[in-house]
Structures are given as structure tokens and as C-alpha cells.
Amino acid sequence: MTGPGTGRDLRLVEVSKRFGPMTAVDNLTLTIPEGSFFALLGPSGCGKTTTLRMVGGLEEPTEGRILLGQDDITTKKPYQRPVNTVFQSYALFPHLTIFENVAFGLRRRRQSEVKAKVVQALEMVELGDLAQRKPTQLSGGQQQRVALARALVNRPQVLLLDEPLGALDLKLRRQMQLELKQIQTSVGSTFVHVTHDQEEAMSMADTIAVMNQGRVEQLGGPVELYETPATVFVANFLGQSNLLTGTVTGRNGGDLLLDVSGHRIVLPTARSVSASNRLYVGVRPEKLHLSPNGAPVPDRHNRLDAQVIDSSFIGVSTQYQVRTRWGQQLSVFAQNLSSDLGPRPGHEVQIHWDPASAFGLDGTQDAQAGAILDPELGGVPAGTVS
Amino acid sequence: MTGPGTGRDLRLVEVSKRFGPMTAVDNLTLTIPEGSFFALLGPSGCGKTTTLRMVGGLEEPTEGRILLGQDDITTKKPYQRPVNTVFQSYALFPHLTIFENVAFGLRRRRQSEVKAKVVQALEMVELGDLAQRKPTQLSGGQQQRVALARALVNRPQVLLLDEPLGALDLKLRRQMQLELKQIQTSVGSTFVHVTHDQEEAMSMADTIAVMNQGRVEQLGGPVELYETPATVFVANFLGQSNLLTGTVTGRNGGDLLLDVSGHRIVLPTARSVSASNRLYVGVRPEKLHLSPNGAPVPDRHNRLDAQVIDSSFIGVSTQYQVRTRWGQQLSVFAQNLSSDLGPRPGHEVQIHWDPASAFGLDGTQDAQAGAILDPELGGVPAGTVS
Amino acid sequence: ACGTEGASKTEAEQAAATDLSDKDKVVNFSNWPLYIDVDENDEKVHPTLDKFKQQTGISVNYVEDINDNDQFFGKVRADLAAGNDIKRDVMVLTDWMAARLIRLKWVQKLDPKNVANKKNIEPSLTEVEFDAAREYSLPWAGIMAGIAYNEKVTGPVTSITDLLTRSDLKGKVTALTELRDTMGLILLENGNDPASVTDAQFDEALATLDAAVKSGQIRRFTGNDYTQDLAAGNVAACIAWSGDIVQLQADNTDIKFVTPEAGGIRANDNMLIPNKAAHKKNAELLMNYYYEPAVAAELAAYVNYICPVVGAKEILEKSAPEVAKNELIFPTEATLARLHTFKALDDASERAFSDKYAKVIGA
Amino acid sequence: MTTATENRQGEWTGGGHRAQRTRPPLSAALSWIREHLVTFAGLAALGYLLLPVAVVFVFSFNDPAGNFNFAWHEFSLDAWTDVCGIGGMCDSLWLSIRLALVATLGATVLGTLLAFALVRHRFRGRQPTNLLVFLPMATPEVVLGSSLLALFVQGGVGRGFTTLFISHVLFCMSFVVVTVKARLQGMDPRLEQAAADLYATPYQTFRRVTLPLVLPGIVAASLLSFSLSFDDFIVTNFNSGNLVTFPMFVFGANQRGVPPQINVIGSIMFFLALFLVLAAQYRTKASRRATK
Amino acid sequence: MTARKSTAYLLILPGLLWLGVFFIIPTITLVSQSLQEGSLETGYVMTWNFAVYAEVIQDYAPHFLRSLIYASLATLAALIIAYPLAYTIAFKAGRWRNVLLILVVAPFFTSFLVRTLAWKIILADEGWVADVLRAIGLLNFTDDRLLATPIAVVCGLTYNFLPFMTLPLYTSLERLDGRLLEAANDLYANPFTTFRKVTFPLSLPGVVGGTLLTFIPAAGDYVNAEFLGTPQTWMIGNVVQQKFLVSLDYPGAAALSVILMVAIISMVLVYVRRAGTEELV
Ligand SMILES: Nc1ncnc2c1ncn2[C@@H]1O[C@H](COP(=O)(O)OP(=O)(O)OP(=O)(O)O)[C@@H](O)[C@H]1O
Ligand SMILES: Nc1ncnc2c1ncn2[C@@H]1O[C@H](COP(=O)(O)OP(=O)(O)OP(=O)(O)O)[C@@H](O)[C@H]1O
Ligand SMILES: NCCCCNCCCN
Ligand SMILES: [Mg+2]
Ligand SMILES: [Mg+2]
């Protein structure tokens, strides 16, 4: 991890952007240290692209300032900023060949060795052969890679990536992720990366900001965000969470003792962000162990009875839906350690977890915030949430 | 799973498409049963979009025929086919509002209750509020959802989805996947789904075709493809695989005995697609167990010594890179069952796996086909493969 | 493909159509714009035409669709050559165009019975080369070509030589694209009679003109639009038509018209009846009507061109003495004596002259 | 790649919502000017176009001493209060307007169809057709006019409104083809593909997707057609029979002096066009508000 | 999508019929007329007189040349003036767009002559425009005047064909995707470079269309040379006009027209090929 520099940090100070009556970005304040890899994560329409556009100079903030180091760049022209963007819509120049698309920025700044640099950039994105084609003759993923090469080849101080790998298959995406990370480390650029791929965000970014409706809900390192989300939205949006509604009934050393629908559940006080009496106890599906009813449960683990209602195989692991005695549905992921088939729908099972792998949240929020809503399984009707 | 119908199966018979000298689709023969959910998976530029466009009638095959049930639709006009497409590039009508975009197909076929249907479709994709906006006033993900609604609202016999969820965040994507699956089941349409999200393909599709350079490499159910890939390309492209080069030294009942760099490895004969002497033994990273050196290893498991060289946390699990004694690098995924930290880089460990969870492949192929190439870790230089 | 039929082969009898005049009491009259009297209160009303209708019961379809002799010829040529009715019974064209049409036998002889007033024609106009006995044509109005100058810009310019050579006029002189007017005046200046111009005389005059063009003395060759340049001061002196100057003087009293010392050119616009005209008799009656001195006087007072009808001046001396006194409408005998007409050219020389002339005016 | 063609700078993303920023007034003014340099040049070009109209307008209030209306004499509303006072002028104006309208309609339809075929289809004879379209423009107007006349005479077609319509459509059509082609070239074909995919027949695709997207080109082309037809003198003169169009009237009047009424007509035509556009604009705005 | 050929033929049929009957037939007649000899009185006879072509070329080469030069200059000037105008209408006008569009053509709803007369008032030798230019010494090269100079002719052509340049330009600029301009800006292109490298190339169909609509009719125009020019500014259109209407030299006029058409078509071919708009996306 590159330590936060202070020289050329990118700072957004109380930035807002309104389109007529609609507020796309709402009083956003962020510091992105020089040379860091910063990820913006959030649901569709939450203002990620708009934020990047303001940094790139393509949109002027309605309010607030944007600083790069000591320079206020709020009103600087895009072409005066040492910032490049990989556009979500690619925005390739249709009249230029792939080669000339990539060479565009270099030529504008009269760089030397354009040819070598372009060729290298194209090879990096595996498009060396297609240099002479026009953008319309490429597949979606190929176009996206051109957009990537076109920005990267300029080695900008700040690189804005708006879902730069969205159209790539997993293999190529992973490969590009590695390339990106490597370039970022070697060039020392600041990368601001918008992605909807949480694994991507978590494995690449030094810092992640989770946005929601134009605001940042939580900001921190990947592990921190995952292990101790601060809000229900973050808990649900970044990975999945099972949220059990509990009432604090007492304390035991460093632990809170809770009542969850009549079951006694333990949660380390240090892992709760809320001191209120009503809490959500959050447990990630992969932290829940599934075992046949009556099998031994490790000491101190919380334990609940449940019934499997659904299972689905997704390669590395199997996802189970189980129903507790009081009818709440929980997700459990079990890694497919062997080819054995696990429990089937209908089986009675027990679930248990290490209290230290759970987290506590303020219990007054909407438990569905940021969650997947499954109409089939009786979630809140999709249309009413937006 | 919907059983393959015979009435209105979609069949591609020896279909090829060439753009000048470049062959995008190469003698493709496929049968997609009526009412099934079919996924096309493959690297960028392998011909997925081109295949869909031929089915949709937007591109005429250079060779071959396309049939829907008994009808040869090869030369039918797009508007005469009961087929709708969700375009990779969205292709929303810029002069129409979101509402009118979605209503377009209904109006063309003079359907009744246009308003109600459109409103319902828009609510399904959570865009009820934005019906009166123009496409340019939407975020990338919102545009993609409009494209989805515009096709779905027509309830076509065959729905072609070209990465319909690519611009959506994980949450929304999962939700849309559930919606799609539900619609597909209730309407009984045939869905042909191009995706680069393997989890998506595996969790949604009845049948998956893995394409590579215009050809289908393997076709089958998700579990079948994952558990017993037929080629190195499929093994590497669909999930990750560790491939160990082995030579058959003998047999033992239903098992092959192999020598892998001096280690004796067992592989059930039934799990090898090749009868040749030189095999790759493939093991998925999640099927490899990592345990401290000297810990007990279950009976019959294959076992190797290794050293951890890298670990990275990705939420649900941690990915380890380990190096065997003979220097081969292997990937191991370990589910994060608790918040304990696992072994650190440098630790000596043992890895073991159930022979029944491995698979055997013809050992004469390129072991890198379809694999992620990591330049940093000494993979084949990216530019030379394409 | 084969060639078009020679137009002059049309027999005179073939020229006439069944005359519908008695059944169909109308006459179609094509004239130039602003070439007829209009009512003070309603400009759509032409009092002389109304009176004609009262007298004869014949109504006149009056159309102002002749803007230019060549343009008009171009427009009706194909039909006339093909022996078609051009849907006009009377049309007004300048001498040389009238000459061409007569030569081509595309117009009909007038029936003397119907145009008794022909006797009132100004004596100097009774004999013209192209229509020796005025069998085909009767003048509608006349124009003089001479020199006009803007007194504010220059002193008097009274000779063509001055006009074409005086250095203070360089670039401030225009001449007319109309060959007969410009070349006629130069021929007179050279002491030649335009009525009997020879090829050699023409070439000599053309050389004079060419020199003036090459030296930049002549700014432009113009149609009617010289008036504007003259009034705006862009042009100091020019070859001009008297009728225009009468009107210009109302705008700008600095504009003067002179007949050059060596003489001026006179031309008339003539009423003609095209072949196949359906209302020939009605047309003749109309022509006859405009040769009544009273009617001619009323017309002249309004349009300000030379009146070709004897007796009109006398009437105007009573009703509008200032019009009667205007030399440009009623030239004195002395002036009339200095006016000349241009030779009626045959087809070949017309083409030869105009081609040579065109090369000078559009180098 | 781009799907939306309407996204452009400064339409809804810019302008109105920008924050007021404090900058030194002089440099702010300078940078404002610099940013709007193109707009200034554009407006200057418009000024150039409108200058003669201004003169025409001013002189419509002149009361010329004689027949010639080019020296300022004195202010008068006579021409405005008695527009149709000049015999035949308003008839000719009305004729020209009707002619220009139908000719524009004809040329726009034929030319648009041709443009579509030429841009969107590959067919045998495409290249020759492409060239043929340019030929009428490359033909001197006298030649075009007299050739048509010869054709009509040979074919025994009487001259009048029909022959004018035919000839105006002929010379306007090329202008339409070129203008619409310029719009069509580079239009994203995927939008039409999407329409076809959504059950739109070729006609419906054209009507619902292509046409609205090409509309600016078609509007531009019909504006050109209208002004070409309305302003034409030569071809018209050959083929008008005994009809007199407005330019013919003006041309003739010019022989003896253009009356100020012609300036009035010029001004009225100008303001009428402007008024119609403003009215249409106001109506769509009002109806949009109503449906909201 | 593969377009059906029959559709294409259906689309071009009405237009082609119109052109075929009302243009091609007369043009064939025109070519045949150019090869005949005779006069109005004697009639014309086809003599396959190809010599007429050599003659008129020899006689009128300067006029051809002048037409091409004036038309080129006018086209260039129109392009330079029209581009910012079209750009402003397409991008800056907002809801005033339609109003500006109509303002571009509305001057042409007055009449050509009236407009020209107005210009003559504006550019008069003693007018203030000339006075200003004279004061700063710009009229020293033009006989101390603006009217009746080649400059006036070129300006007249430019003025009269400005809408024919502006509208196609507007039409193709209006379609331009703003995101591409943003991308160029982001890649260090300043507004000028963005224009040169992105805006202009993408508006090429409009540039090509506009230059054709300006150049072709301007090359055959005669009215501007007649009203605003001098004897030294006659263009080929004036010659054809004169031969056709005044000297009645129909074969000569026909031959000149045919040459003009052929010359323009050849230039258009070369131009369109070089501009390569057909390949543009
Ligand atoms: N119009 C064209 N001209 C030339 N080549 C083309 C054209 N369209 C596609 N191709 C090529 O055909 C191949 C297949 O393209 P296709 O769009 O089907 O890929 P894809 O599998 O959809 O890829 P992606 O996942 O990147 O969208 C690519 O290599 C592409 O470059
Ligand atoms: N020009 C505009 N006019 C009106 N609303 C707009 C405009 N551009 C964006 N919006 C709205 O602003 C919000 C934020 O848009 P933005 O593009 O920043 O979203 P995003 O986070 O990038 O979403 P996605 O992941 O779907 O791309 C959205 O609700 C969008 O509809
Ligand atoms: N009136 C000036 C503009 C004239 C344009 N005429 C084009 C006619 C095409 N042959
Ligand atoms: Mg976005
Ligand atoms: Mg694709």
C-alpha cells in the first residue's frame, strides 16, 4: 500500500452538483492521497460518474471546490488538468483508428516516441493486432480496452476510471486489474476507480468510499469496511449480511448479551458501532457454519436452529437459504471443499458462528437498505424502493 | 430447470460470419431448447455479440442456417422475428423519453394496456420515477436497465441478452438476475444470455456454451462444466484451475496413478477426459485444503508440500498463492470461516485434496489457454497472446 | 436527331388562328411592368383599359410579364417556332425585337379596317426599316438613348468621346448592355449612321468601346439598374434612357439628360400580335383605341415616355402643361431631327454583332 | 461507443446551474469573451446575413420622390398601409408562396427518399445516381429553364402552375439530397437496428426513429428548398406561361423603379417567417407544460 | 442489417423518374443541340460539329477559370463565415435554435434583386462602409471602390450561398456527440485542437455537403457578376446566358453548358473521393 502523500492530494471540499431539481452529488468532502488507489462504490445512479466528471473538469460543481495539492482546479479546463478519464461510455473517436485514438493525448502534448508508447499500450490491453481498425469494428470489450489504453498511455497524475473493466470477462478483468495495479504502483498516479465489482474494489483499492444517493456512507480500507460496516446500507451493499434484530439484555466482560427472538446471542462490545439498546447483529453468510443438527458446536459460538429452504451451486461455493425458527431467512455460503453434496432443501440444520466474526449496528435503520430485494422470496416490491 | 422442448427450439446450423478476412463466428452448430436459459460465455471478441446479432436478424450469416422450431429464419427481417435483444451498447432512442423507449415495441404491435405494462416494466428495473427523462439524463446503469425493460416488456419467444447487467452494481445485478430468472420461468421464453460474469452464468443458466475464437469449446450444465471441464481453456476460463502435469504410471481399480514431478497422485479414471499418457491433473483452488505442515490429512487425499508466497483477502474468502517444491505456483481459496488470520506469506504448509474433486485433461494443450496472465508474476507477456 | 424546322417557313395563312374575338370578348395583353396608367386610389385599376371595356365591351387581361426583350423572347420562342398559340393577343416589344419577330414571321399583319387610328402616328415613325408600312406594329411608347450625368459629381458631359475618355470620369461611367443604344451612340460620334451601319463601321466603333473597357473607364454595362448607381453617386455619367431620367429627376434634380452633340438613338416599344392569337380583332381594336389622341395623352401623362400619337400633346397642353412641355416626353422637332434609329439587322449580322459585342462587354 | 446522439455540451448539463464564482472582474470579462468567441463570430455572421434585410426594412418606410426607392426622401407609412396597392404584386406574391410550398414539399419528399437510398443502401447504379443528383445544380439556369421549356413544348404541355411545380421540384431536389445526406451519414445504425428488433417494420422504423433523428436535416433542406423556389427567376420565367411570380414581378418592376411596397413585402415575409417559428415554439412549450 | 435492394430501388424511383424525364431527356437534347449548326431562321441541322467544343474552350477559357476561382473563393469564405454560425446554432442557441435557423434563410424570402439593391446601397462608393475602408487604406487595391470589383462579386456569391453552406453544416454538427468533445478535452486538446481533430472531422459530411451546394451553383452563377461586377468579372454563366438569350448561339451555349457540367462533375468526383465522407462513420 502506498502511503498517503501530502503534496498532490486530490481534495473535494463540500462539493455538490445539482441537475435542475435533482441533486446528483450532495455536499461531498473527500481527500484522496497522492499515489493512492481509491475506489468509489455505490448503487447505480448514486453519483459516481458525476463525481468523476467534476474531478475531470467536464462538469462544474454547483457548489464547493476541488483541489489538487495546493491548486484550486475547480474552474480549470479539462485539458489543463493532469487528469485523464476512462469513460463509462468509452467515447472513442469514431473517425480515428484505434492507434490514433490511443495516440491522441500524446500528440496533443507533443510527446516523443508516440508510436512505441501506443504500441506498448495496445499490447498491454491485448489489442496489438487491431491498431488499424476503426472503433465500430470492435467488440464491446475491445472498445473498452481501447478506452483504457487511451487514458493510461498518458500516465496522468490522476486517472479516473469509470467502470473501466465492466465489459470484460472475468479472466481479462483480473488480468487488467493486475496491470492497472502495477501501473499505478510504478507510475505513482492517483487512481480513482468507479466499479460495481466489489471484489475488484476490495482487492485493488487502498481506500474505498461507499456512496449512496450522492453522499459517502463510509470510507475506509477494504478489510475495515467489510469486517465492521458502519451502516446497514454498507453492510448490505458491500457483500451480503444477515441482520438479526436484538435487544441488549446485559453485559458480560467485553461482550454484549442480546436477546434475538428469544435466543441468547453474544456480541463483543468492541464490534458494535452503536451503544443503543436495539441493535442489529450482522453476520456475513460465509461466517455462518452449517452443520447437521446435533453435531458439535465450538465453544462460545452462537448457535441457532434452522431449516434449509434453498441451495444453489455457484462453483467455488454453495449458497444456502435457511429459515430460523422465528421465520427469518438467512444466507449461508459453504465452500465446496469436496464434490460432496451438502444438505438439501428441507433438511433441519444448525447454524453457528464465532461472536468475534459478527458486528453490531444501530437497530433503528431500515434493515433492507442496500440489500438485494428478491421479489420471489417476498422482499419489498422492487418498484417501491429506488 | 425447464426441460428442453422440441417445438420451438432455436437452432444454429453450421453458422459462420466473416467480416472481410476476419472470422468472427466459425461454423457454429447449437441447439437451444425452447424455454431454456442458455448462457454464452467466452473471452472478449470471441464472437458472442455477433452470434446474438445473427439470431436477432441484425447480421446475416455468411454461411449456415438459423431455425426457430421448423421455421428457417435465416433471412427473416428482425421485425418479423419473435426475438428481442438487450443491446450491449443499449441503443436507446435519444429522441424518446424513457417511457416511450420502453413502449416502443408494444406500440409497434398495437398491444393493449401499454401504459400499465410500461409502468410495470419500469418499476421492475426500479426506474419508475424517471419515465419522463431522456436517455442522456440517465447514469450508465440506469440506461442499461432501460434497455432491459424495453426488451422484457415485449415478452418475446426468444430474448437475447448481451451483457444486460454489465453496468450494474452487484446488488442490483443479483436482483435483476432473480427478476430475469423469474420472468423466464413464468413466460417460458428462451433466454440467450451473454455474460462475462461466470457466477451469473452458472447460477442462472440451464446450459452454458463456452466460446473461444468463434467456436464452442464445451457445452453443458453449469455443474458439469465446472466439475469436469473438457479442455484446458474451459478449465481456466470458467473459474480457476491448478493444472499439474502428470504421467500415468499405473492403475489401481478405478483410479489412475500418476507421477507429478516425483509425487504420486491419484485420479479417478472416470474423471479424466483423456486416455493419453500425459495428463493435466486439474484441481480448483477451493478444492485445495491448506493446513499447517504435519496436520492430519484425510485418507486417500493427495498431498503436497508448499510454501505460501502471497495471500489476499477478498471478503468471503482469502486467496493464497503457494509454491510447490518443484516451483509450480498454485492458487488456494480458503473461506473465511472466522476472523482468524490464516497462514502468512513464507509459512510452510501442506495442501491436500480429495482425488474425486480433481479432473484430468489431455496434457498436450497449452496449460495457459484461457488463464489469467499475470505479468508481474512472470506469466506469458500479455501482448503476445490475443 | 435532326435539326429544328426553319421558323420562317411558316406560311402567313398558317399564322392566323380562328378568331374568337366576336364570341369571346376578351383580349390578352402582355406588357412591361409600370408601363400603363393606374388609378390614383386603386392601383389595380387602369382607367384607360376600363374605358376601353366600356366602349367596346371587350375586357382586357392585362399581364405585366415582359421584363426584358431577350428574356421574353427566350420564353415564347419555342412555342412560336412550333406554331403554338402563346396565349397572348398583344405584346409590347422593342424595335429590334419587333424586327426579329417580323422577320421570323411570328407576328400577324394588322387588319387596316380595325386600326383606323393608325393615321395618328407621329410622322417620323411611319416608316421604319423593319416594318416599312407599319403593317405589323404600332409603337406603344418611345425612348431616347443619350447621356445622363450627375451634376453634383461632374460638369456637363455632352459627347460620347468625353464619356469614354475623360480621365476624371474613369471608373465612374456605365454603358448599356443594349447593343443598339451603346453602339448606336458611338457610331454617331464616329460620324456614321446607325441606320445603315456596315461591318467595318461597327468594328471601328467596337474598338473605341473596347479601349474604354480596357482602360477601366467603363465601370459596368447595365440594364435598367444604372439608375441606382447614378443616383447614389457611384456613377458620374452614363449612357441612359430618357424615360428613366424623367423619373429619376423626381428623386434627384442633379441628374441631367442630354442628347449627345453627334446625335441620340431613338427606339420604340411596339405593340404586336403574335401568330395564332385567338383574339386578333379585339387586339386590333385595343391598338386602335390607344391611338386616339385623348387616350394617348392620358397614358403619356402617366408613364412619362415619348408619346407616338399626334394630337396628344395638344390635349395635354390644356390639362397638364408641364407634361406637354417636357422635352423627354414630347421632344421638339429639333431634337427629333437629331435622333436616329438603328438598322434592322438580319439574322446573321445580328448574331455576329451581338457575339462581338458580348466579348467586349464581358471580357 | 456512443448511443445517445443528443448529448452535447451546454444543453442541459451546463449554464444555468453554475455557481457564481468570484474572479477579478476584468479577467472574468475577458475569459467570458474568450469562451464565447465562437458565438460572437456566429452572431456576426448572422448580422452579415441580416444587414440587407435591415436596409430593405428601412426603405420600406421611404416615400420616394419619384419611382426609384434608393435615396432616402421622407418617412412614410404609405407603402405599409397600402401593401397590395401595386397592381398584380400581391397576386404574384401569393402565387410564389403557394408554388414554393408545394415545390418544397415535393422536393423534400423525393430528395429525402433519394438521400436515404444513397446513404443506407448499396445497389447497382448507386454511384451514377449520386452524380446525377449533382447535375441539375451544375447546369446553368438558362440552360435548365430553356431545356425544360423545350421539353414541355414538344410534349404539348401548357405552361402554368404545373410546369413551374415540375421545374422547381427538379432544381430543389438536389439541394435536399445533399443536405439530408449530410445528416444521414454517420447516424448510428444501431438505433435503427434496435427499432427493427422491437418489431418496427422498415416503414415504422423510418417513421419513429430515423425520421425524428434526421428531422433537423430535413427541416434544413426544406428551408433551402423554399428559399430557392421562392427566389427563382430564370427557370421560372421560361416555364411560367403567363403567370407572374413575385421575383418576375420584382425583376420587371426594377426596369422602371422598385416601389417601396416590394420592400414591405420583403419585410413582411421576413417577419412572418420569424413569427411562425416563434409561435410554433411557444405552442410546443405550452403543450409540453400542459401534458406535464 | 443487409438492406434489400428492392427497397433501394423503390426509394430512388420517384426521384429518378423526375430526374430522368425532366432532366436527362433535356440534357440529351442539349448535347445534341451543341453538335448542330444553323440559325433560328434557317433551322438547325445535326452536323456532329465537335469543333464547337474546341472553339468555345479557346474563346472562353478565361471565363471558365474565373468562374472556378470566384466560386472557390466564395465557397471558402462561406465556409469560414458559416461554420461559427452553424456551430452557434447547433450548440449555443438552446431554445433559440429554430429562430436562428429561420433567420439564416429568411433574408432570402425578400427577393434577389431587392437584396442586391440593398447591398448596393450599403456598399456604395460614397457610403460609409467604403468610407471606412478607404480611410484605413483598404480600397487602394480596388480602384478606390467596393462595388463593381471582383471583391463585390465574390462577396455577393458568398452572401447568396451562405445558407447553402450553413444549413448542411448545422445539420451535421447538431448530431455530434458531446461526449467525444469531452473526451478530447480530457486528453489535453484545447478548444482549438478539439475543433481541428474532432469537431471538424466529424462534421465533414456537412462540410462536404455545404461546399458542394455552394461551389456548384456559384460556378454557374451569372447574376452576381452581372449586378455587382464589371466587364472584367464575367463568369461562364454570363456567357451562357448571353449566348442563349442575346446572340441566340444555341450550339455554342449548349457546348459551354456541357463543358461546365462535365468539369464540375469531375471536380466533385475528385473532391468527394478525397474528402472520403462516404467512409466516415
Ligand atoms: N464490423 C466488424 N468489422 C470487423 N470486425 C468485426 C466487426 N464486428 C466485430 N468484429 C470482430 O469480430 C470479433 C467478434 O466480435 P463480437 O462483437 O462478436 O465479440 P464479443 O464476443 O461480443 O466480445 P465482447 O465480450 O468484447 O463484447 C471481434 O474480434 C471483433 O473485433
Ligand atoms: N444530465 C443530467 N440531467 C439530469 N439528471 C442527471 C444527469 N446526469 C445524471 N443525472 C442523474 O444524476 C444521478 C447520478 O448520476 P451518475 O451518472 O453520477 O450515476 P452513477 O453513480 O455513475 O451511476 P451508474 O453506476 O449507473 O453509472 C442519476 O440519478 C442520474 O439520473
Ligand atoms: N439568387 C441567387 C441564388 C440562386 C441560386 N440558384 C441556384 C439554381 C440552381 N441551378
Ligand atoms: Mg456512471
Ligand atoms: Mg459483445
Short mmCIF file of C-alpha atoms in Angstrom, two decimals, chain B residues 51 64 114 126 161 179 224 249 277 283 287 340 370 384:
data_model
loop_
_atom_site.label_atom_id
_atom_site.label_comp_id
_atom_site.label_asym_id
_atom_site.label_seq_id
_atom_site.Cartn_x
_atom_site.Cartn_y
_atom_site.Cartn_z
CA THR B 51 -23.84 -14.73 -32.69
CA GLY B 64 -25.26 -21.61 -42.35
CA VAL B 114 -49.31 -0.06 -22.99
CA GLU B 126 -36.50 0.49 -10.36
CA LEU B 161 -29.37 -10.54 -23.63
CA GLU B 179 -36.15 -10.98 -11.89
CA GLU B 224 -20.87 -30.39 -15.45
CA THR B 249 2.44 -44.75 -14.13
CA ASN B 277 -0.30 -40.98 -21.07
CA VAL B 283 -7.85 -29.03 -9.13
CA LYS B 287 -10.93 -27.78 -3.53
CA ASP B 340 -8.75 -15.54 12.31
CA GLY B 370 -7.90 -19.22 -21.10
CA THR B 384 1.84 -11.93 -27.30
#
